């Protein structure tokens, strides 16, 4: 019986080794192809993501640059308009001054005579000049301020003393 069993196993092993088809090899090839496809797809996805990120950053930079250029152009126009307005105002003032001057010089009134209206500084009132009067008034004002401060401080002190006795 053992010989029959041994012969049967020998025939099964011989038949198994005689075929060249290997199911594991096909599965290995399919698995390898699947992994290769997955890695390729992942690489393409990463590359696409990087390109999209680069395009987004470039778009943002272009937008920021365009916005800054627009702001600079608007500022330049505003400053130019302000400069033109100032120049026009200056021209208007110059024209008005020239017109006023020409009207005054066209009027030949010889009836006006200039008289001296300022004093020579020797004017006095009650024997004191303007400087002495200024110092006198400032001194009186300082004394009045000191008196008011002293009066109110004494009033507070008096109230504090009376409130302690009660």
JSON list of C-alpha atoms in Angstrom, two decimals, residues 1-143:
[
{"chain": "A", "resi": 1, "resn": "UNK", "atom": "CA", "xyz": [0.00, 0.00, 0.00]},
{"chain": "A", "resi": 2, "resn": "UNK", "atom": "CA", "xyz": [2.80, 2.32, 0.73]},
{"chain": "A", "resi": 3, "resn": "UNK", "atom": "CA", "xyz": [4.23, 1.71, -2.68]},
{"chain": "A", "resi": 4, "resn": "UNK", "atom": "CA", "xyz": [0.93, 2.64, -4.30]},
{"chain": "A", "resi": 5, "resn": "UNK", "atom": "CA", "xyz": [0.74, 5.79, -2.23]},
{"chain": "A", "resi": 6, "resn": "UNK", "atom": "CA", "xyz": [4.33, 6.69, -2.99]},
{"chain": "A", "resi": 7, "resn": "UNK", "atom": "CA", "xyz": [3.79, 6.07, -6.70]},
{"chain": "A", "resi": 8, "resn": "UNK", "atom": "CA", "xyz": [0.63, 8.21, -6.68]},
{"chain": "A", "resi": 9, "resn": "UNK", "atom": "CA", "xyz": [2.39, 11.13, -4.99]},
{"chain": "A", "resi": 10, "resn": "UNK", "atom": "CA", "xyz": [5.33, 10.77, -7.40]},
{"chain": "A", "resi": 11, "resn": "UNK", "atom": "CA", "xyz": [2.98, 10.94, -10.38]},
{"chain": "A", "resi": 12, "resn": "UNK", "atom": "CA", "xyz": [1.14, 13.99, -8.93]},
{"chain": "A", "resi": 13, "resn": "UNK", "atom": "CA", "xyz": [4.42, 15.79, -8.28]},
{"chain": "A", "resi": 14, "resn": "UNK", "atom": "CA", "xyz": [5.70, 14.92, -11.75]},
{"chain": "A", "resi": 15, "resn": "UNK", "atom": "CA", "xyz": [2.51, 16.22, -13.34]},
{"chain": "A", "resi": 16, "resn": "UNK", "atom": "CA", "xyz": [2.68, 19.39, -11.22]},
{"chain": "A", "resi": 17, "resn": "UNK", "atom": "CA", "xyz": [6.25, 20.08, -12.31]},
{"chain": "A", "resi": 18, "resn": "UNK", "atom": "CA", "xyz": [5.58, 19.23, -15.94]},
{"chain": "A", "resi": 19, "resn": "UNK", "atom": "CA", "xyz": [3.25, 22.19, -16.54]},
{"chain": "A", "resi": 20, "resn": "UNK", "atom": "CA", "xyz": [4.76, 25.63, -17.13]},
{"chain": "A", "resi": 21, "resn": "UNK", "atom": "CA", "xyz": [1.65, 27.63, -16.25]},
{"chain": "A", "resi": 22, "resn": "UNK", "atom": "CA", "xyz": [1.93, 29.34, -12.91]},
{"chain": "A", "resi": 23, "resn": "UNK", "atom": "CA", "xyz": [-1.11, 31.10, -11.52]},
{"chain": "A", "resi": 24, "resn": "UNK", "atom": "CA", "xyz": [0.99, 33.07, -9.04]},
{"chain": "A", "resi": 25, "resn": "UNK", "atom": "CA", "xyz": [3.04, 34.57, -11.85]},
{"chain": "A", "resi": 26, "resn": "UNK", "atom": "CA", "xyz": [-0.08, 36.03, -13.47]},
{"chain": "A", "resi": 27, "resn": "UNK", "atom": "CA", "xyz": [-1.21, 37.40, -10.15]},
{"chain": "A", "resi": 28, "resn": "UNK", "atom": "CA", "xyz": [2.25, 38.88, -9.54]},
{"chain": "A", "resi": 29, "resn": "UNK", "atom": "CA", "xyz": [2.21, 40.52, -12.97]},
{"chain": "A", "resi": 30, "resn": "UNK", "atom": "CA", "xyz": [-1.27, 41.92, -12.37]},
{"chain": "A", "resi": 31, "resn": "UNK", "atom": "CA", "xyz": [-0.23, 43.22, -8.95]},
{"chain": "A", "resi": 32, "resn": "UNK", "atom": "CA", "xyz": [2.93, 44.77, -10.37]},
{"chain": "A", "resi": 33, "resn": "UNK", "atom": "CA", "xyz": [0.96, 46.47, -13.13]},
{"chain": "A", "resi": 34, "resn": "UNK", "atom": "CA", "xyz": [-1.59, 47.73, -10.59]},
{"chain": "A", "resi": 35, "resn": "UNK", "atom": "CA", "xyz": [1.17, 49.14, -8.36]},
{"chain": "A", "resi": 36, "resn": "UNK", "atom": "CA", "xyz": [2.90, 50.70, -11.40]},
{"chain": "A", "resi": 37, "resn": "UNK", "atom": "CA", "xyz": [-0.39, 52.30, -12.50]},
{"chain": "A", "resi": 38, "resn": "UNK", "atom": "CA", "xyz": [-1.10, 53.56, -8.99]},
{"chain": "A", "resi": 39, "resn": "UNK", "atom": "CA", "xyz": [2.38, 55.08, -8.63]},
{"chain": "A", "resi": 40, "resn": "UNK", "atom": "CA", "xyz": [2.11, 56.64, -12.11]},
{"chain": "A", "resi": 41, "resn": "UNK", "atom": "CA", "xyz": [-1.32, 58.07, -11.28]},
{"chain": "A", "resi": 42, "resn": "UNK", "atom": "CA", "xyz": [-0.06, 59.38, -7.94]},
{"chain": "A", "resi": 43, "resn": "UNK", "atom": "CA", "xyz": [2.93, 60.99, -9.65]},
{"chain": "A", "resi": 44, "resn": "UNK", "atom": "CA", "xyz": [0.68, 62.58, -12.26]},
{"chain": "A", "resi": 45, "resn": "UNK", "atom": "CA", "xyz": [-1.67, 63.80, -9.53]},
{"chain": "A", "resi": 46, "resn": "UNK", "atom": "CA", "xyz": [1.20, 65.35, -7.57]},
{"chain": "A", "resi": 47, "resn": "UNK", "atom": "CA", "xyz": [2.58, 66.96, -10.72]},
{"chain": "A", "resi": 48, "resn": "UNK", "atom": "CA", "xyz": [-0.85, 68.37, -11.62]},
{"chain": "A", "resi": 49, "resn": "UNK", "atom": "CA", "xyz": [-1.30, 69.65, -8.07]},
{"chain": "A", "resi": 50, "resn": "UNK", "atom": "CA", "xyz": [2.08, 71.38, -8.16]},
{"chain": "A", "resi": 51, "resn": "UNK", "atom": "CA", "xyz": [1.30, 72.96, -11.53]},
{"chain": "A", "resi": 52, "resn": "UNK", "atom": "CA", "xyz": [-2.11, 74.13, -10.28]},
{"chain": "A", "resi": 53, "resn": "UNK", "atom": "CA", "xyz": [-0.51, 75.60, -7.13]},
{"chain": "A", "resi": 54, "resn": "UNK", "atom": "CA", "xyz": [2.13, 77.34, -9.23]},
{"chain": "A", "resi": 55, "resn": "UNK", "atom": "CA", "xyz": [-0.54, 78.73, -11.54]},
{"chain": "A", "resi": 56, "resn": "UNK", "atom": "CA", "xyz": [-2.57, 79.94, -8.55]},
{"chain": "A", "resi": 57, "resn": "UNK", "atom": "CA", "xyz": [0.45, 81.68, -7.01]},
{"chain": "A", "resi": 58, "resn": "UNK", "atom": "CA", "xyz": [1.35, 83.23, -10.36]},
{"chain": "A", "resi": 59, "resn": "UNK", "atom": "CA", "xyz": [-2.24, 84.38, -10.84]},
{"chain": "A", "resi": 60, "resn": "UNK", "atom": "CA", "xyz": [-2.31, 85.91, -7.36]},
{"chain": "A", "resi": 61, "resn": "UNK", "atom": "CA", "xyz": [0.98, 87.70, -7.98]},
{"chain": "A", "resi": 62, "resn": "UNK", "atom": "CA", "xyz": [-0.26, 89.02, -11.31]},
{"chain": "A", "resi": 63, "resn": "UNK", "atom": "CA", "xyz": [-3.49, 90.22, -9.69]},
{"chain": "A", "resi": 64, "resn": "UNK", "atom": "CA", "xyz": [-1.58, 91.92, -6.87]},
{"chain": "A", "resi": 65, "resn": "UNK", "atom": "CA", "xyz": [0.78, 93.53, -9.36]},
{"chain": "A", "resi": 66, "resn": "UNK", "atom": "CA", "xyz": [-2.11, 94.76, -11.48]},
{"chain": "A", "resi": 67, "resn": "UNK", "atom": "CA", "xyz": [-3.86, 96.15, -8.41]},
{"chain": "A", "resi": 68, "resn": "UNK", "atom": "CA", "xyz": [-0.73, 97.97, -7.29]},
{"chain": "A", "resi": 69, "resn": "UNK", "atom": "CA", "xyz": [-0.19, 99.35, -10.79]},
{"chain": "A", "resi": 70, "resn": "UNK", "atom": "CA", "xyz": [-3.79, 100.59, -10.89]},
{"chain": "A", "resi": 71, "resn": "UNK", "atom": "CA", "xyz": [-3.34, 102.22, -7.47]},
{"chain": "A", "resi": 72, "resn": "UNK", "atom": "CA", "xyz": [-0.14, 103.90, -8.61]},
{"chain": "A", "resi": 73, "resn": "UNK", "atom": "CA", "xyz": [-1.83, 105.16, -11.78]},
{"chain": "A", "resi": 74, "resn": "UNK", "atom": "CA", "xyz": [-4.78, 106.53, -9.78]},
{"chain": "A", "resi": 75, "resn": "UNK", "atom": "CA", "xyz": [-2.45, 108.18, -7.29]},
{"chain": "A", "resi": 76, "resn": "UNK", "atom": "CA", "xyz": [-0.45, 109.71, -10.11]},
{"chain": "A", "resi": 77, "resn": "UNK", "atom": "CA", "xyz": [-3.62, 111.06, -11.71]},
{"chain": "A", "resi": 78, "resn": "UNK", "atom": "CA", "xyz": [-4.85, 112.44, -8.39]},
{"chain": "A", "resi": 79, "resn": "UNK", "atom": "CA", "xyz": [-1.53, 114.15, -7.70]},
{"chain": "A", "resi": 80, "resn": "UNK", "atom": "CA", "xyz": [-1.46, 115.53, -11.23]},
{"chain": "A", "resi": 81, "resn": "UNK", "atom": "CA", "xyz": [-4.99, 116.89, -10.83]},
{"chain": "A", "resi": 82, "resn": "UNK", "atom": "CA", "xyz": [-4.08, 118.45, -7.47]},
{"chain": "A", "resi": 83, "resn": "UNK", "atom": "CA", "xyz": [-0.99, 120.04, -9.02]},
{"chain": "A", "resi": 84, "resn": "UNK", "atom": "CA", "xyz": [-3.04, 121.44, -11.88]},
{"chain": "A", "resi": 85, "resn": "UNK", "atom": "CA", "xyz": [-5.63, 122.82, -9.44]},
{"chain": "A", "resi": 86, "resn": "UNK", "atom": "CA", "xyz": [-2.90, 124.51, -7.38]},
{"chain": "A", "resi": 87, "resn": "UNK", "atom": "CA", "xyz": [-1.30, 125.92, -10.50]},
{"chain": "A", "resi": 88, "resn": "UNK", "atom": "CA", "xyz": [-4.67, 127.24, -11.70]},
{"chain": "A", "resi": 89, "resn": "UNK", "atom": "CA", "xyz": [-5.29, 128.82, -8.30]},
{"chain": "A", "resi": 90, "resn": "UNK", "atom": "CA", "xyz": [-1.87, 130.46, -8.40]},
{"chain": "A", "resi": 91, "resn": "UNK", "atom": "CA", "xyz": [-2.55, 131.79, -11.89]},
{"chain": "A", "resi": 92, "resn": "UNK", "atom": "CA", "xyz": [-5.93, 133.14, -10.76]},
{"chain": "A", "resi": 93, "resn": "UNK", "atom": "CA", "xyz": [-4.36, 134.88, -7.75]},
{"chain": "A", "resi": 94, "resn": "UNK", "atom": "CA", "xyz": [-1.61, 136.29, -9.95]},
{"chain": "A", "resi": 95, "resn": "UNK", "atom": "CA", "xyz": [-4.17, 137.60, -12.43]},
{"chain": "A", "resi": 96, "resn": "UNK", "atom": "CA", "xyz": [-6.27, 139.14, -9.65]},
{"chain": "A", "resi": 97, "resn": "UNK", "atom": "CA", "xyz": [-3.20, 140.79, -8.13]},
{"chain": "A", "resi": 98, "resn": "UNK", "atom": "CA", "xyz": [-2.15, 142.19, -11.50]},
{"chain": "A", "resi": 99, "resn": "UNK", "atom": "CA", "xyz": [-5.67, 143.50, -12.09]},
{"chain": "A", "resi": 100, "resn": "UNK", "atom": "CA", "xyz": [-5.81, 145.08, -8.63]},
{"chain": "A", "resi": 101, "resn": "UNK", "atom": "CA", "xyz": [-2.39, 146.64, -9.05]},
{"chain": "A", "resi": 102, "resn": "UNK", "atom": "CA", "xyz": [-3.20, 148.01, -12.46]},
{"chain": "A", "resi": 103, "resn": "UNK", "atom": "CA", "xyz": [-6.47, 149.53, -11.15]},
{"chain": "A", "resi": 104, "resn": "UNK", "atom": "CA", "xyz": [-4.58, 151.23, -8.32]},
{"chain": "A", "resi": 105, "resn": "UNK", "atom": "CA", "xyz": [-1.88, 152.60, -10.60]},
{"chain": "A", "resi": 106, "resn": "UNK", "atom": "CA", "xyz": [-4.40, 153.77, -13.18]},
{"chain": "A", "resi": 107, "resn": "UNK", "atom": "CA", "xyz": [-6.07, 155.95, -10.55]},
{"chain": "A", "resi": 108, "resn": "UNK", "atom": "CA", "xyz": [-3.90, 159.03, -10.28]},
{"chain": "A", "resi": 109, "resn": "UNK", "atom": "CA", "xyz": [-5.28, 160.63, -7.12]},
{"chain": "A", "resi": 110, "resn": "UNK", "atom": "CA", "xyz": [-2.82, 163.22, -5.99]},
{"chain": "A", "resi": 111, "resn": "UNK", "atom": "CA", "xyz": [-5.10, 164.20, -3.13]},
{"chain": "A", "resi": 112, "resn": "UNK", "atom": "CA", "xyz": [-3.79, 161.55, -0.71]},
{"chain": "A", "resi": 113, "resn": "UNK", "atom": "CA", "xyz": [-1.07, 162.57, 1.69]},
{"chain": "A", "resi": 114, "resn": "UNK", "atom": "CA", "xyz": [0.52, 160.21, 4.16]},
{"chain": "A", "resi": 115, "resn": "UNK", "atom": "CA", "xyz": [0.73, 161.29, 7.74]},
{"chain": "A", "resi": 116, "resn": "UNK", "atom": "CA", "xyz": [2.53, 159.55, 10.50]},
{"chain": "A", "resi": 117, "resn": "UNK", "atom": "CA", "xyz": [0.13, 157.49, 12.60]},
{"chain": "A", "resi": 118, "resn": "UNK", "atom": "CA", "xyz": [2.51, 155.72, 14.96]},
{"chain": "A", "resi": 119, "resn": "UNK", "atom": "CA", "xyz": [4.02, 157.18, 18.09]},
{"chain": "A", "resi": 120, "resn": "UNK", "atom": "CA", "xyz": [7.66, 157.61, 18.81]},
{"chain": "A", "resi": 121, "resn": "UNK", "atom": "CA", "xyz": [7.46, 155.63, 22.04]},
{"chain": "A", "resi": 122, "resn": "UNK", "atom": "CA", "xyz": [7.62, 158.61, 24.42]},
{"chain": "A", "resi": 123, "resn": "UNK", "atom": "CA", "xyz": [3.88, 158.81, 25.08]},
{"chain": "A", "resi": 124, "resn": "UNK", "atom": "CA", "xyz": [3.02, 158.55, 28.78]},
{"chain": "A", "resi": 125, "resn": "UNK", "atom": "CA", "xyz": [-0.11, 158.30, 30.85]},
{"chain": "A", "resi": 126, "resn": "UNK", "atom": "CA", "xyz": [0.17, 159.49, 34.41]},
{"chain": "A", "resi": 127, "resn": "UNK", "atom": "CA", "xyz": [3.92, 159.62, 33.98]},
{"chain": "A", "resi": 128, "resn": "UNK", "atom": "CA", "xyz": [4.31, 155.92, 33.00]},
{"chain": "A", "resi": 129, "resn": "UNK", "atom": "CA", "xyz": [5.03, 154.55, 29.55]},
{"chain": "A", "resi": 130, "resn": "UNK", "atom": "CA", "xyz": [3.32, 151.47, 28.00]},
{"chain": "A", "resi": 131, "resn": "UNK", "atom": "CA", "xyz": [5.87, 148.99, 29.36]},
{"chain": "A", "resi": 132, "resn": "UNK", "atom": "CA", "xyz": [5.42, 150.19, 32.94]},
{"chain": "A", "resi": 133, "resn": "UNK", "atom": "CA", "xyz": [1.63, 149.98, 32.63]},
{"chain": "A", "resi": 134, "resn": "UNK", "atom": "CA", "xyz": [1.91, 146.41, 31.26]},
{"chain": "A", "resi": 135, "resn": "UNK", "atom": "CA", "xyz": [4.02, 145.29, 34.24]},
{"chain": "A", "resi": 136, "resn": "UNK", "atom": "CA", "xyz": [1.70, 147.06, 36.68]},
{"chain": "A", "resi": 137, "resn": "UNK", "atom": "CA", "xyz": [-1.38, 145.26, 35.25]},
{"chain": "A", "resi": 138, "resn": "UNK", "atom": "CA", "xyz": [0.41, 141.88, 35.25]},
{"chain": "A", "resi": 139, "resn": "UNK", "atom": "CA", "xyz": [1.46, 142.41, 38.89]},
{"chain": "A", "resi": 140, "resn": "UNK", "atom": "CA", "xyz": [-2.10, 143.26, 39.97]},
{"chain": "A", "resi": 141, "resn": "UNK", "atom": "CA", "xyz": [-3.42, 140.17, 38.10]},
{"chain": "A", "resi": 142, "resn": "UNK", "atom": "CA", "xyz": [-0.81, 137.94, 39.80]},
{"chain": "A", "resi": 143, "resn": "UNK", "atom": "CA", "xyz": [-1.75, 139.30, 43.24]}
]
